């Protein structure tokens, strides 16, 4: 049998978008009715999913992106390649400021894939979304893990 060719980045990212699309159905968004799904790709190929989870004390709501990265970190993952995000808006949904900061800190300068209802993608580097970011490197005693 011919050896299996590693799938191209585009194929991988399309798959990531489709995972994000499925997990969006699990969003708990009774207050905004805005459903978001995220799929975070680790360098080892593992995918961690997340959806937004709202709270009646609105400020305690967590976005899909942070759900995904917190799940990954809590499972021991440390190296990431990309995150795909999709909402039920027809256009692309850019991440909020809090998610930009958290992703930069925990996942680094990964590809941020915004997907729309047609399955189209807009891919930007996280650094483009958060230039001149404050990161652990800026701390007096940077942590090393
Ligand atoms: N939301 C996300 O989950 N990710 C984003 O990138 C944008 C916003 C959520 C938070 C809240 O539950 C709802 O969408 C409306 O802001």
PDB file of N, CA, C and O in Angstrom, residues 17-96:
ATOM      1  N   UNK A  17     -12.336  23.647  10.708  1.00  0.00           N
ATOM      2  CA  UNK A  17     -13.550  24.469  10.613  1.00  0.00           C
ATOM      3  C   UNK A  17     -14.787  23.593  10.780  1.00  0.00           C
ATOM      4  O   UNK A  17     -15.739  23.959  11.484  1.00  0.00           O
ATOM      5  N   UNK A  18     -14.758  22.427  10.191  1.00  0.00           N
ATOM      6  CA  UNK A  18     -15.959  21.587  10.293  1.00  0.00           C
ATOM      7  C   UNK A  18     -16.147  21.070  11.722  1.00  0.00           C
ATOM      8  O   UNK A  18     -17.284  20.941  12.199  1.00  0.00           O
ATOM      9  N   UNK A  19     -15.050  20.864  12.441  1.00  0.00           N
ATOM     10  CA  UNK A  19     -15.165  20.487  13.861  1.00  0.00           C
ATOM     11  C   UNK A  19     -15.758  21.661  14.653  1.00  0.00           C
ATOM     12  O   UNK A  19     -16.653  21.485  15.491  1.00  0.00           O
ATOM     13  N   UNK A  20     -15.265  22.877  14.361  1.00  0.00           N
ATOM     14  CA  UNK A  20     -15.783  24.066  15.053  1.00  0.00           C
ATOM     15  C   UNK A  20     -17.285  24.242  14.789  1.00  0.00           C
ATOM     16  O   UNK A  20     -18.060  24.593  15.687  1.00  0.00           O
ATOM     17  N   UNK A  21     -17.657  23.943  13.561  1.00  0.00           N
ATOM     18  CA  UNK A  21     -19.062  24.056  13.168  1.00  0.00           C
ATOM     19  C   UNK A  21     -19.953  23.084  13.967  1.00  0.00           C
ATOM     20  O   UNK A  21     -21.034  23.439  14.397  1.00  0.00           O
ATOM     21  N   UNK A  22     -19.443  21.872  14.174  1.00  0.00           N
ATOM     22  CA  UNK A  22     -20.230  20.890  14.930  1.00  0.00           C
ATOM     23  C   UNK A  22     -20.358  21.284  16.395  1.00  0.00           C
ATOM     24  O   UNK A  22     -21.432  21.152  16.980  1.00  0.00           O
ATOM     25  N   UNK A  23     -19.257  21.764  16.962  1.00  0.00           N
ATOM     26  CA  UNK A  23     -19.298  22.062  18.398  1.00  0.00           C
ATOM     27  C   UNK A  23     -20.118  23.321  18.700  1.00  0.00           C
ATOM     28  O   UNK A  23     -20.611  23.498  19.817  1.00  0.00           O
ATOM     29  N   UNK A  24     -20.283  24.162  17.689  1.00  0.00           N
ATOM     30  CA  UNK A  24     -21.117  25.361  17.862  1.00  0.00           C
ATOM     31  C   UNK A  24     -22.524  24.980  18.328  1.00  0.00           C
ATOM     32  O   UNK A  24     -23.160  25.714  19.089  1.00  0.00           O
ATOM     33  N   UNK A  25     -22.981  23.814  17.915  1.00  0.00           N
ATOM     34  CA  UNK A  25     -24.323  23.362  18.315  1.00  0.00           C
ATOM     35  C   UNK A  25     -24.439  23.155  19.815  1.00  0.00           C
ATOM     36  O   UNK A  25     -25.535  23.110  20.358  1.00  0.00           O
ATOM     37  N   UNK A  26     -23.318  23.018  20.488  1.00  0.00           N
ATOM     38  CA  UNK A  26     -23.340  22.779  21.932  1.00  0.00           C
ATOM     39  C   UNK A  26     -23.280  24.075  22.737  1.00  0.00           C
ATOM     40  O   UNK A  26     -23.311  24.047  23.969  1.00  0.00           O
ATOM     41  N   UNK A  27     -23.167  25.203  22.043  1.00  0.00           N
ATOM     42  CA  UNK A  27     -23.060  26.490  22.749  1.00  0.00           C
ATOM     43  C   UNK A  27     -24.229  26.670  23.706  1.00  0.00           C
ATOM     44  O   UNK A  27     -25.373  26.301  23.405  1.00  0.00           O
ATOM     45  N   UNK A  28     -23.919  27.236  24.870  1.00  0.00           N
ATOM     46  CA  UNK A  28     -24.969  27.560  25.844  1.00  0.00           C
ATOM     47  C   UNK A  28     -25.071  29.080  25.850  1.00  0.00           C
ATOM     48  O   UNK A  28     -24.276  29.759  26.514  1.00  0.00           O
ATOM     49  N   UNK A  29     -25.982  29.610  25.034  1.00  0.00           N
ATOM     50  CA  UNK A  29     -26.054  31.057  24.851  1.00  0.00           C
ATOM     51  C   UNK A  29     -27.492  31.560  24.947  1.00  0.00           C
ATOM     52  O   UNK A  29     -28.014  32.159  24.003  1.00  0.00           O
ATOM     53  N   UNK A  30     -28.163  31.321  26.102  1.00  0.00           N
ATOM     54  CA  UNK A  30     -29.567  31.711  26.214  1.00  0.00           C
ATOM     55  C   UNK A  30     -29.777  33.225  26.278  1.00  0.00           C
ATOM     56  O   UNK A  30     -30.887  33.705  26.078  1.00  0.00           O
ATOM     57  N   UNK A  31     -28.710  33.992  26.570  1.00  0.00           N
ATOM     58  CA  UNK A  31     -28.877  35.438  26.742  1.00  0.00           C
ATOM     59  C   UNK A  31     -28.605  36.196  25.450  1.00  0.00           C
ATOM     60  O   UNK A  31     -29.358  37.090  25.069  1.00  0.00           O
ATOM     61  N   UNK A  32     -27.540  35.842  24.759  1.00  0.00           N
ATOM     62  CA  UNK A  32     -27.237  36.545  23.500  1.00  0.00           C
ATOM     63  C   UNK A  32     -27.833  35.822  22.302  1.00  0.00           C
ATOM     64  O   UNK A  32     -27.985  36.397  21.240  1.00  0.00           O
ATOM     65  N   UNK A  33     -28.098  34.540  22.461  1.00  0.00           N
ATOM     66  CA  UNK A  33     -28.515  33.704  21.349  1.00  0.00           C
ATOM     67  C   UNK A  33     -27.483  33.722  20.205  1.00  0.00           C
ATOM     68  O   UNK A  33     -27.834  33.562  19.035  1.00  0.00           O
ATOM     69  N   UNK A  34     -26.255  33.944  20.559  1.00  0.00           N
ATOM     70  CA  UNK A  34     -25.142  33.997  19.600  1.00  0.00           C
ATOM     71  C   UNK A  34     -24.261  32.786  19.877  1.00  0.00           C
ATOM     72  O   UNK A  34     -23.600  32.704  20.911  1.00  0.00           O
ATOM     73  N   UNK A  35     -24.301  31.833  18.954  1.00  0.00           N
ATOM     74  CA  UNK A  35     -23.631  30.553  19.195  1.00  0.00           C
ATOM     75  C   UNK A  35     -22.275  30.512  18.502  1.00  0.00           C
ATOM     76  O   UNK A  35     -22.189  30.812  17.309  1.00  0.00           O
ATOM     77  N   UNK A  36     -21.265  30.146  19.272  1.00  0.00           N
ATOM     78  CA  UNK A  36     -19.904  30.142  18.719  1.00  0.00           C
ATOM     79  C   UNK A  36     -19.249  28.782  18.982  1.00  0.00           C
ATOM     80  O   UNK A  36     -19.386  28.205  20.066  1.00  0.00           O
ATOM     81  N   UNK A  37     -18.537  28.294  17.967  1.00  0.00           N
ATOM     82  CA  UNK A  37     -17.781  27.053  18.112  1.00  0.00           C
ATOM     83  C   UNK A  37     -16.321  27.303  17.781  1.00  0.00           C
ATOM     84  O   UNK A  37     -16.010  28.097  16.884  1.00  0.00           O
ATOM     85  N   UNK A  38     -15.436  26.634  18.501  1.00  0.00           N
ATOM     86  CA  UNK A  38     -13.999  26.776  18.237  1.00  0.00           C
ATOM     87  C   UNK A  38     -13.347  25.403  18.234  1.00  0.00           C
ATOM     88  O   UNK A  38     -13.777  24.490  18.944  1.00  0.00           O
ATOM     89  N   UNK A  39     -12.308  25.266  17.412  1.00  0.00           N
ATOM     90  CA  UNK A  39     -11.525  24.031  17.398  1.00  0.00           C
ATOM     91  C   UNK A  39     -10.049  24.429  17.350  1.00  0.00           C
ATOM     92  O   UNK A  39      -9.622  25.153  16.445  1.00  0.00           O
ATOM     93  N   UNK A  40      -9.323  23.981  18.344  1.00  0.00           N
ATOM     94  CA  UNK A  40      -7.915  24.348  18.507  1.00  0.00           C
ATOM     95  C   UNK A  40      -7.040  23.156  18.129  1.00  0.00           C
ATOM     96  O   UNK A  40      -7.203  22.062  18.681  1.00  0.00           O
ATOM     97  N   UNK A  41      -6.129  23.392  17.183  1.00  0.00           N
ATOM     98  CA  UNK A  41      -5.266  22.321  16.684  1.00  0.00           C
ATOM     99  C   UNK A  41      -3.898  22.377  17.366  1.00  0.00           C
ATOM    100  O   UNK A  41      -3.209  23.402  17.319  1.00  0.00           O
ATOM    101  N   UNK A  42      -3.529  21.275  18.000  1.00  0.00           N
ATOM    102  CA  UNK A  42      -2.209  21.184  18.633  1.00  0.00           C
ATOM    103  C   UNK A  42      -1.207  20.704  17.585  1.00  0.00           C
ATOM    104  O   UNK A  42      -1.591  20.135  16.558  1.00  0.00           O
ATOM    105  N   UNK A  43       0.088  20.908  17.852  1.00  0.00           N
ATOM    106  CA  UNK A  43       1.096  20.505  16.857  1.00  0.00           C
ATOM    107  C   UNK A  43       1.131  18.990  16.674  1.00  0.00           C
ATOM    108  O   UNK A  43       1.530  18.500  15.623  1.00  0.00           O
ATOM    109  N   UNK A  44       0.696  18.246  17.669  1.00  0.00           N
ATOM    110  CA  UNK A  44       0.675  16.781  17.518  1.00  0.00           C
ATOM    111  C   UNK A  44      -0.577  16.292  16.783  1.00  0.00           C
ATOM    112  O   UNK A  44      -0.802  15.091  16.670  1.00  0.00           O
ATOM    113  N   UNK A  45      -1.406  17.222  16.311  1.00  0.00           N
ATOM    114  CA  UNK A  45      -2.581  16.855  15.514  1.00  0.00           C
ATOM    115  C   UNK A  45      -3.862  16.724  16.317  1.00  0.00           C
ATOM    116  O   UNK A  45      -4.943  16.593  15.751  1.00  0.00           O
ATOM    117  N   UNK A  46      -3.726  16.764  17.641  1.00  0.00           N
ATOM    118  CA  UNK A  46      -4.936  16.656  18.455  1.00  0.00           C
ATOM    119  C   UNK A  46      -5.780  17.925  18.335  1.00  0.00           C
ATOM    120  O   UNK A  46      -5.238  19.016  18.160  1.00  0.00           O
ATOM    121  N   UNK A  47      -7.085  17.759  18.449  1.00  0.00           N
ATOM    122  CA  UNK A  47      -8.001  18.905  18.345  1.00  0.00           C
ATOM    123  C   UNK A  47      -8.778  19.041  19.651  1.00  0.00           C
ATOM    124  O   UNK A  47      -9.322  18.058  20.161  1.00  0.00           O
ATOM    125  N   UNK A  48      -8.799  20.257  20.176  1.00  0.00           N
ATOM    126  CA  UNK A  48      -9.560  20.547  21.397  1.00  0.00           C
ATOM    127  C   UNK A  48     -10.704  21.483  21.024  1.00  0.00           C
ATOM    128  O   UNK A  48     -10.476  22.511  20.383  1.00  0.00           O
ATOM    129  N   UNK A  49     -11.895  21.132  21.425  1.00  0.00           N
ATOM    130  CA  UNK A  49     -13.059  21.927  21.021  1.00  0.00           C
ATOM    131  C   UNK A  49     -13.521  22.842  22.147  1.00  0.00           C
ATOM    132  O   UNK A  49     -13.223  22.612  23.322  1.00  0.00           O
ATOM    133  N   UNK A  50     -14.291  23.853  21.767  1.00  0.00           N
ATOM    134  CA  UNK A  50     -14.885  24.744  22.770  1.00  0.00           C
ATOM    135  C   UNK A  50     -16.095  25.445  22.198  1.00  0.00           C
ATOM    136  O   UNK A  50     -16.197  25.659  20.983  1.00  0.00           O
ATOM    137  N   UNK A  51     -17.031  25.777  23.083  1.00  0.00           N
ATOM    138  CA  UNK A  51     -18.175  26.598  22.671  1.00  0.00           C
ATOM    139  C   UNK A  51     -18.325  27.693  23.719  1.00  0.00           C
ATOM    140  O   UNK A  51     -17.722  27.614  24.795  1.00  0.00           O
ATOM    141  N   UNK A  52     -19.114  28.719  23.398  1.00  0.00           N
ATOM    142  CA  UNK A  52     -19.338  29.741  24.419  1.00  0.00           C
ATOM    143  C   UNK A  52     -20.347  29.233  25.449  1.00  0.00           C
ATOM    144  O   UNK A  52     -21.282  28.492  25.114  1.00  0.00           O
ATOM    145  N   UNK A  53     -20.106  29.609  26.687  1.00  0.00           N
ATOM    146  CA  UNK A  53     -20.975  29.185  27.793  1.00  0.00           C
ATOM    147  C   UNK A  53     -21.340  30.433  28.583  1.00  0.00           C
ATOM    148  O   UNK A  53     -20.470  31.038  29.226  1.00  0.00           O
ATOM    149  N   UNK A  54     -22.607  30.825  28.476  1.00  0.00           N
ATOM    150  CA  UNK A  54     -23.026  32.077  29.112  1.00  0.00           C
ATOM    151  C   UNK A  54     -23.516  31.834  30.539  1.00  0.00           C
ATOM    152  O   UNK A  54     -23.803  30.696  30.942  1.00  0.00           O
ATOM    153  N   UNK A  55     -23.589  32.948  31.283  1.00  0.00           N
ATOM    154  CA  UNK A  55     -23.988  32.879  32.687  1.00  0.00           C
ATOM    155  C   UNK A  55     -24.973  34.009  32.955  1.00  0.00           C
ATOM    156  O   UNK A  55     -24.851  35.088  32.365  1.00  0.00           O
ATOM    157  N   UNK A  56     -25.907  33.762  33.877  1.00  0.00           N
ATOM    158  CA  UNK A  56     -26.903  34.797  34.184  1.00  0.00           C
ATOM    159  C   UNK A  56     -26.228  36.031  34.800  1.00  0.00           C
ATOM    160  O   UNK A  56     -26.763  37.134  34.739  1.00  0.00           O
ATOM    161  N   UNK A  57     -25.059  35.847  35.386  1.00  0.00           N
ATOM    162  CA  UNK A  57     -24.220  36.981  35.758  1.00  0.00           C
ATOM    163  C   UNK A  57     -23.312  37.180  34.547  1.00  0.00           C
ATOM    164  O   UNK A  57     -22.270  36.531  34.396  1.00  0.00           O
ATOM    165  N   UNK A  58     -23.766  38.030  33.616  1.00  0.00           N
ATOM    166  CA  UNK A  58     -23.241  38.037  32.238  1.00  0.00           C
ATOM    167  C   UNK A  58     -21.712  38.036  32.124  1.00  0.00           C
ATOM    168  O   UNK A  58     -21.144  37.412  31.243  1.00  0.00           O
ATOM    169  N   UNK A  59     -21.065  38.771  33.025  1.00  0.00           N
ATOM    170  CA  UNK A  59     -19.605  38.906  32.940  1.00  0.00           C
ATOM    171  C   UNK A  59     -18.864  37.591  33.143  1.00  0.00           C
ATOM    172  O   UNK A  59     -17.671  37.499  32.858  1.00  0.00           O
ATOM    173  N   UNK A  60     -19.556  36.600  33.647  1.00  0.00           N
ATOM    174  CA  UNK A  60     -18.908  35.305  33.893  1.00  0.00           C
ATOM    175  C   UNK A  60     -18.948  34.390  32.668  1.00  0.00           C
ATOM    176  O   UNK A  60     -18.436  33.276  32.690  1.00  0.00           O
ATOM    177  N   UNK A  61     -19.549  34.898  31.621  1.00  0.00           N
ATOM    178  CA  UNK A  61     -19.597  34.144  30.356  1.00  0.00           C
ATOM    179  C   UNK A  61     -18.181  33.842  29.865  1.00  0.00           C
ATOM    180  O   UNK A  61     -17.280  34.655  30.024  1.00  0.00           O
ATOM    181  N   UNK A  62     -18.024  32.672  29.257  1.00  0.00           N
ATOM    182  CA  UNK A  62     -16.717  32.361  28.647  1.00  0.00           C
ATOM    183  C   UNK A  62     -16.913  32.114  27.149  1.00  0.00           C
ATOM    184  O   UNK A  62     -17.892  31.483  26.730  1.00  0.00           O
ATOM    185  N   UNK A  63     -15.990  32.646  26.380  1.00  0.00           N
ATOM    186  CA  UNK A  63     -16.066  32.495  24.923  1.00  0.00           C
ATOM    187  C   UNK A  63     -15.594  31.104  24.505  1.00  0.00           C
ATOM    188  O   UNK A  63     -14.854  30.423  25.230  1.00  0.00           O
ATOM    189  N   UNK A  64     -15.966  30.739  23.297  1.00  0.00           N
ATOM    190  CA  UNK A  64     -15.599  29.431  22.734  1.00  0.00           C
ATOM    191  C   UNK A  64     -14.082  29.235  22.689  1.00  0.00           C
ATOM    192  O   UNK A  64     -13.573  28.152  23.003  1.00  0.00           O
ATOM    193  N   UNK A  65     -13.362  30.285  22.314  1.00  0.00           N
ATOM    194  CA  UNK A  65     -11.906  30.176  22.167  1.00  0.00           C
ATOM    195  C   UNK A  65     -11.243  29.851  23.507  1.00  0.00           C
ATOM    196  O   UNK A  65     -10.339  29.029  23.596  1.00  0.00           O
ATOM    197  N   UNK A  66     -11.695  30.554  24.562  1.00  0.00           N
ATOM    198  CA  UNK A  66     -11.073  30.304  25.865  1.00  0.00           C
ATOM    199  C   UNK A  66     -11.479  28.944  26.414  1.00  0.00           C
ATOM    200  O   UNK A  66     -10.680  28.269  27.057  1.00  0.00           O
ATOM    201  N   UNK A  67     -12.700  28.520  26.153  1.00  0.00           N
ATOM    202  CA  UNK A  67     -13.089  27.165  26.578  1.00  0.00           C
ATOM    203  C   UNK A  67     -12.117  26.155  25.972  1.00  0.00           C
ATOM    204  O   UNK A  67     -11.596  25.273  26.657  1.00  0.00           O
ATOM    205  N   UNK A  68     -11.851  26.316  24.677  1.00  0.00           N
ATOM    206  CA  UNK A  68     -10.993  25.347  23.970  1.00  0.00           C
ATOM    207  C   UNK A  68      -9.572  25.363  24.521  1.00  0.00           C
ATOM    208  O   UNK A  68      -9.003  24.297  24.803  1.00  0.00           O
ATOM    209  N   UNK A  69      -9.009  26.550  24.700  1.00  0.00           N
ATOM    210  CA  UNK A  69      -7.606  26.585  25.132  1.00  0.00           C
ATOM    211  C   UNK A  69      -7.473  26.144  26.596  1.00  0.00           C
ATOM    212  O   UNK A  69      -6.515  25.463  26.963  1.00  0.00           O
ATOM    213  N   UNK A  70      -8.455  26.452  27.417  1.00  0.00           N
ATOM    214  CA  UNK A  70      -8.375  26.007  28.816  1.00  0.00           C
ATOM    215  C   UNK A  70      -8.521  24.489  28.904  1.00  0.00           C
ATOM    216  O   UNK A  70      -7.859  23.831  29.703  1.00  0.00           O
ATOM    217  N   UNK A  71      -9.372  23.941  28.057  1.00  0.00           N
ATOM    218  CA  UNK A  71      -9.494  22.479  28.033  1.00  0.00           C
ATOM    219  C   UNK A  71      -8.150  21.854  27.646  1.00  0.00           C
ATOM    220  O   UNK A  71      -7.690  20.899  28.264  1.00  0.00           O
ATOM    221  N   UNK A  72      -7.533  22.408  26.611  1.00  0.00           N
ATOM    222  CA  UNK A  72      -6.268  21.843  26.113  1.00  0.00           C
ATOM    223  C   UNK A  72      -5.176  21.925  27.179  1.00  0.00           C
ATOM    224  O   UNK A  72      -4.493  20.937  27.456  1.00  0.00           O
ATOM    225  N   UNK A  73      -5.032  23.093  27.767  1.00  0.00           N
ATOM    226  CA  UNK A  73      -3.986  23.269  28.784  1.00  0.00           C
ATOM    227  C   UNK A  73      -4.244  22.324  29.960  1.00  0.00           C
ATOM    228  O   UNK A  73      -3.331  21.685  30.479  1.00  0.00           O
ATOM    229  N   UNK A  74      -5.498  22.198  30.337  1.00  0.00           N
ATOM    230  CA  UNK A  74      -5.824  21.344  31.495  1.00  0.00           C
ATOM    231  C   UNK A  74      -5.596  19.869  31.193  1.00  0.00           C
ATOM    232  O   UNK A  74      -5.557  19.046  32.094  1.00  0.00           O
ATOM    233  N   UNK A  75      -5.458  19.554  29.902  1.00  0.00           N
ATOM    234  CA  UNK A  75      -5.164  18.161  29.543  1.00  0.00           C
ATOM    235  C   UNK A  75      -3.679  17.954  29.221  1.00  0.00           C
ATOM    236  O   UNK A  75      -3.287  16.924  28.685  1.00  0.00           O
ATOM    237  N   UNK A  76      -2.877  18.971  29.512  1.00  0.00           N
ATOM    238  CA  UNK A  76      -1.421  18.809  29.382  1.00  0.00           C
ATOM    239  C   UNK A  76      -0.835  19.264  28.060  1.00  0.00           C
ATOM    240  O   UNK A  76       0.371  19.190  27.847  1.00  0.00           O
ATOM    241  N   UNK A  77      -1.673  19.755  27.139  1.00  0.00           N
ATOM    242  CA  UNK A  77      -1.180  20.209  25.829  1.00  0.00           C
ATOM    243  C   UNK A  77      -0.496  21.559  25.986  1.00  0.00           C
ATOM    244  O   UNK A  77      -0.954  22.400  26.742  1.00  0.00           O
ATOM    245  N   UNK A  78       0.624  21.735  25.268  1.00  0.00           N
ATOM    246  CA  UNK A  78       1.351  23.002  25.381  1.00  0.00           C
ATOM    247  C   UNK A  78       1.718  23.625  24.032  1.00  0.00           C
ATOM    248  O   UNK A  78       2.112  24.786  23.972  1.00  0.00           O
ATOM    249  N   UNK A  79       1.615  22.865  22.945  1.00  0.00           N
ATOM    250  CA  UNK A  79       2.078  23.383  21.644  1.00  0.00           C
ATOM    251  C   UNK A  79       0.941  23.394  20.633  1.00  0.00           C
ATOM    252  O   UNK A  79       0.312  22.358  20.390  1.00  0.00           O
ATOM    253  N   UNK A  80       0.730  24.558  20.056  1.00  0.00           N
ATOM    254  CA  UNK A  80      -0.447  24.732  19.201  1.00  0.00           C
ATOM    255  C   UNK A  80      -0.082  25.302  17.836  1.00  0.00           C
ATOM    256  O   UNK A  80       0.927  25.983  17.679  1.00  0.00           O
ATOM    257  N   UNK A  81      -0.982  25.004  16.884  1.00  0.00           N
ATOM    258  CA  UNK A  81      -0.756  25.449  15.512  1.00  0.00           C
ATOM    259  C   UNK A  81      -1.807  26.462  15.043  1.00  0.00           C
ATOM    260  O   UNK A  81      -1.475  27.459  14.408  1.00  0.00           O
ATOM    261  N   UNK A  82      -3.064  26.201  15.368  1.00  0.00           N
ATOM    262  CA  UNK A  82      -4.131  27.031  14.795  1.00  0.00           C
ATOM    263  C   UNK A  82      -5.428  26.872  15.587  1.00  0.00           C
ATOM    264  O   UNK A  82      -5.626  25.865  16.277  1.00  0.00           O
ATOM    265  N   UNK A  83      -6.294  27.886  15.437  1.00  0.00           N
ATOM    266  CA  UNK A  83      -7.640  27.764  16.015  1.00  0.00           C
ATOM    267  C   UNK A  83      -8.648  28.221  14.970  1.00  0.00           C
ATOM    268  O   UNK A  83      -8.421  29.219  14.261  1.00  0.00           O
ATOM    269  N   UNK A  84      -9.740  27.481  14.834  1.00  0.00           N
ATOM    270  CA  UNK A  84     -10.808  27.864  13.913  1.00  0.00           C
ATOM    271  C   UNK A  84     -12.028  28.271  14.732  1.00  0.00           C
ATOM    272  O   UNK A  84     -12.341  27.634  15.743  1.00  0.00           O
ATOM    273  N   UNK A  85     -12.683  29.337  14.292  1.00  0.00           N
ATOM    274  CA  UNK A  85     -13.844  29.854  15.020  1.00  0.00           C
ATOM    275  C   UNK A  85     -14.968  30.153  14.045  1.00  0.00           C
ATOM    276  O   UNK A  85     -14.751  30.726  12.974  1.00  0.00           O
ATOM    277  N   UNK A  86     -16.161  29.760  14.445  1.00  0.00           N
ATOM    278  CA  UNK A  86     -17.333  30.040  13.611  1.00  0.00           C
ATOM    279  C   UNK A  86     -18.527  30.370  14.496  1.00  0.00           C
ATOM    280  O   UNK A  86     -18.703  29.786  15.576  1.00  0.00           O
ATOM    281  N   UNK A  87     -19.318  31.332  14.054  1.00  0.00           N
ATOM    282  CA  UNK A  87     -20.528  31.692  14.807  1.00  0.00           C
ATOM    283  C   UNK A  87     -21.723  31.491  13.882  1.00  0.00           C
ATOM    284  O   UNK A  87     -21.569  31.007  12.766  1.00  0.00           O
ATOM    285  N   UNK A  88     -22.919  31.882  14.333  1.00  0.00           N
ATOM    286  CA  UNK A  88     -24.033  31.743  13.406  1.00  0.00           C
ATOM    287  C   UNK A  88     -24.309  33.012  12.597  1.00  0.00           C
ATOM    288  O   UNK A  88     -25.296  33.120  11.904  1.00  0.00           O
ATOM    289  N   UNK A  89     -23.381  33.941  12.676  1.00  0.00           N
ATOM    290  CA  UNK A  89     -23.395  35.110  11.790  1.00  0.00           C
ATOM    291  C   UNK A  89     -22.994  34.648  10.386  1.00  0.00           C
ATOM    292  O   UNK A  89     -22.197  33.706  10.256  1.00  0.00           O
ATOM    293  N   UNK A  90     -23.481  35.339   9.351  1.00  0.00           N
ATOM    294  CA  UNK A  90     -23.074  34.895   8.017  1.00  0.00           C
ATOM    295  C   UNK A  90     -21.626  35.289   7.705  1.00  0.00           C
ATOM    296  O   UNK A  90     -20.959  34.657   6.901  1.00  0.00           O
ATOM    297  N   UNK A  91     -21.151  36.336   8.384  1.00  0.00           N
ATOM    298  CA  UNK A  91     -19.772  36.789   8.119  1.00  0.00           C
ATOM    299  C   UNK A  91     -18.772  36.159   9.065  1.00  0.00           C
ATOM    300  O   UNK A  91     -19.078  35.205   9.773  1.00  0.00           O
ATOM    301  N   UNK A  92     -17.546  36.703   9.061  1.00  0.00           N
ATOM    302  CA  UNK A  92     -16.485  36.207   9.938  1.00  0.00           C
ATOM    303  C   UNK A  92     -16.630  36.821  11.329  1.00  0.00           C
ATOM    304  O   UNK A  92     -17.008  37.981  11.460  1.00  0.00           O
ATOM    305  N   UNK A  93     -16.309  36.038  12.341  1.00  0.00           N
ATOM    306  CA  UNK A  93     -16.381  36.547  13.721  1.00  0.00           C
ATOM    307  C   UNK A  93     -14.974  36.686  14.298  1.00  0.00           C
ATOM    308  O   UNK A  93     -14.297  35.689  14.540  1.00  0.00           O
ATOM    309  N   UNK A  94     -14.538  37.931  14.496  1.00  0.00           N
ATOM    310  CA  UNK A  94     -13.214  38.116  15.093  1.00  0.00           C
ATOM    311  C   UNK A  94     -13.282  37.912  16.610  1.00  0.00           C
ATOM    312  O   UNK A  94     -14.339  38.135  17.216  1.00  0.00           O
ATOM    313  N   UNK A  95     -12.187  37.479  17.222  1.00  0.00           N
ATOM    314  CA  UNK A  95     -12.224  37.201  18.663  1.00  0.00           C
ATOM    315  C   UNK A  95     -12.237  38.479  19.505  1.00  0.00           C
ATOM    316  O   UNK A  95     -11.729  39.518  19.069  1.00  0.00           O
ATOM    317  N   UNK A  96     -12.784  38.378  20.690  1.00  0.00           N
ATOM    318  CA  UNK A  96     -12.805  39.541  21.604  1.00  0.00           C
ATOM    319  C   UNK A  96     -11.393  39.770  22.146  1.00  0.00           C
ATOM    320  O   UNK A  96     -10.506  38.913  22.022  1.00  0.00           O
TER     321      UNK A  96
END
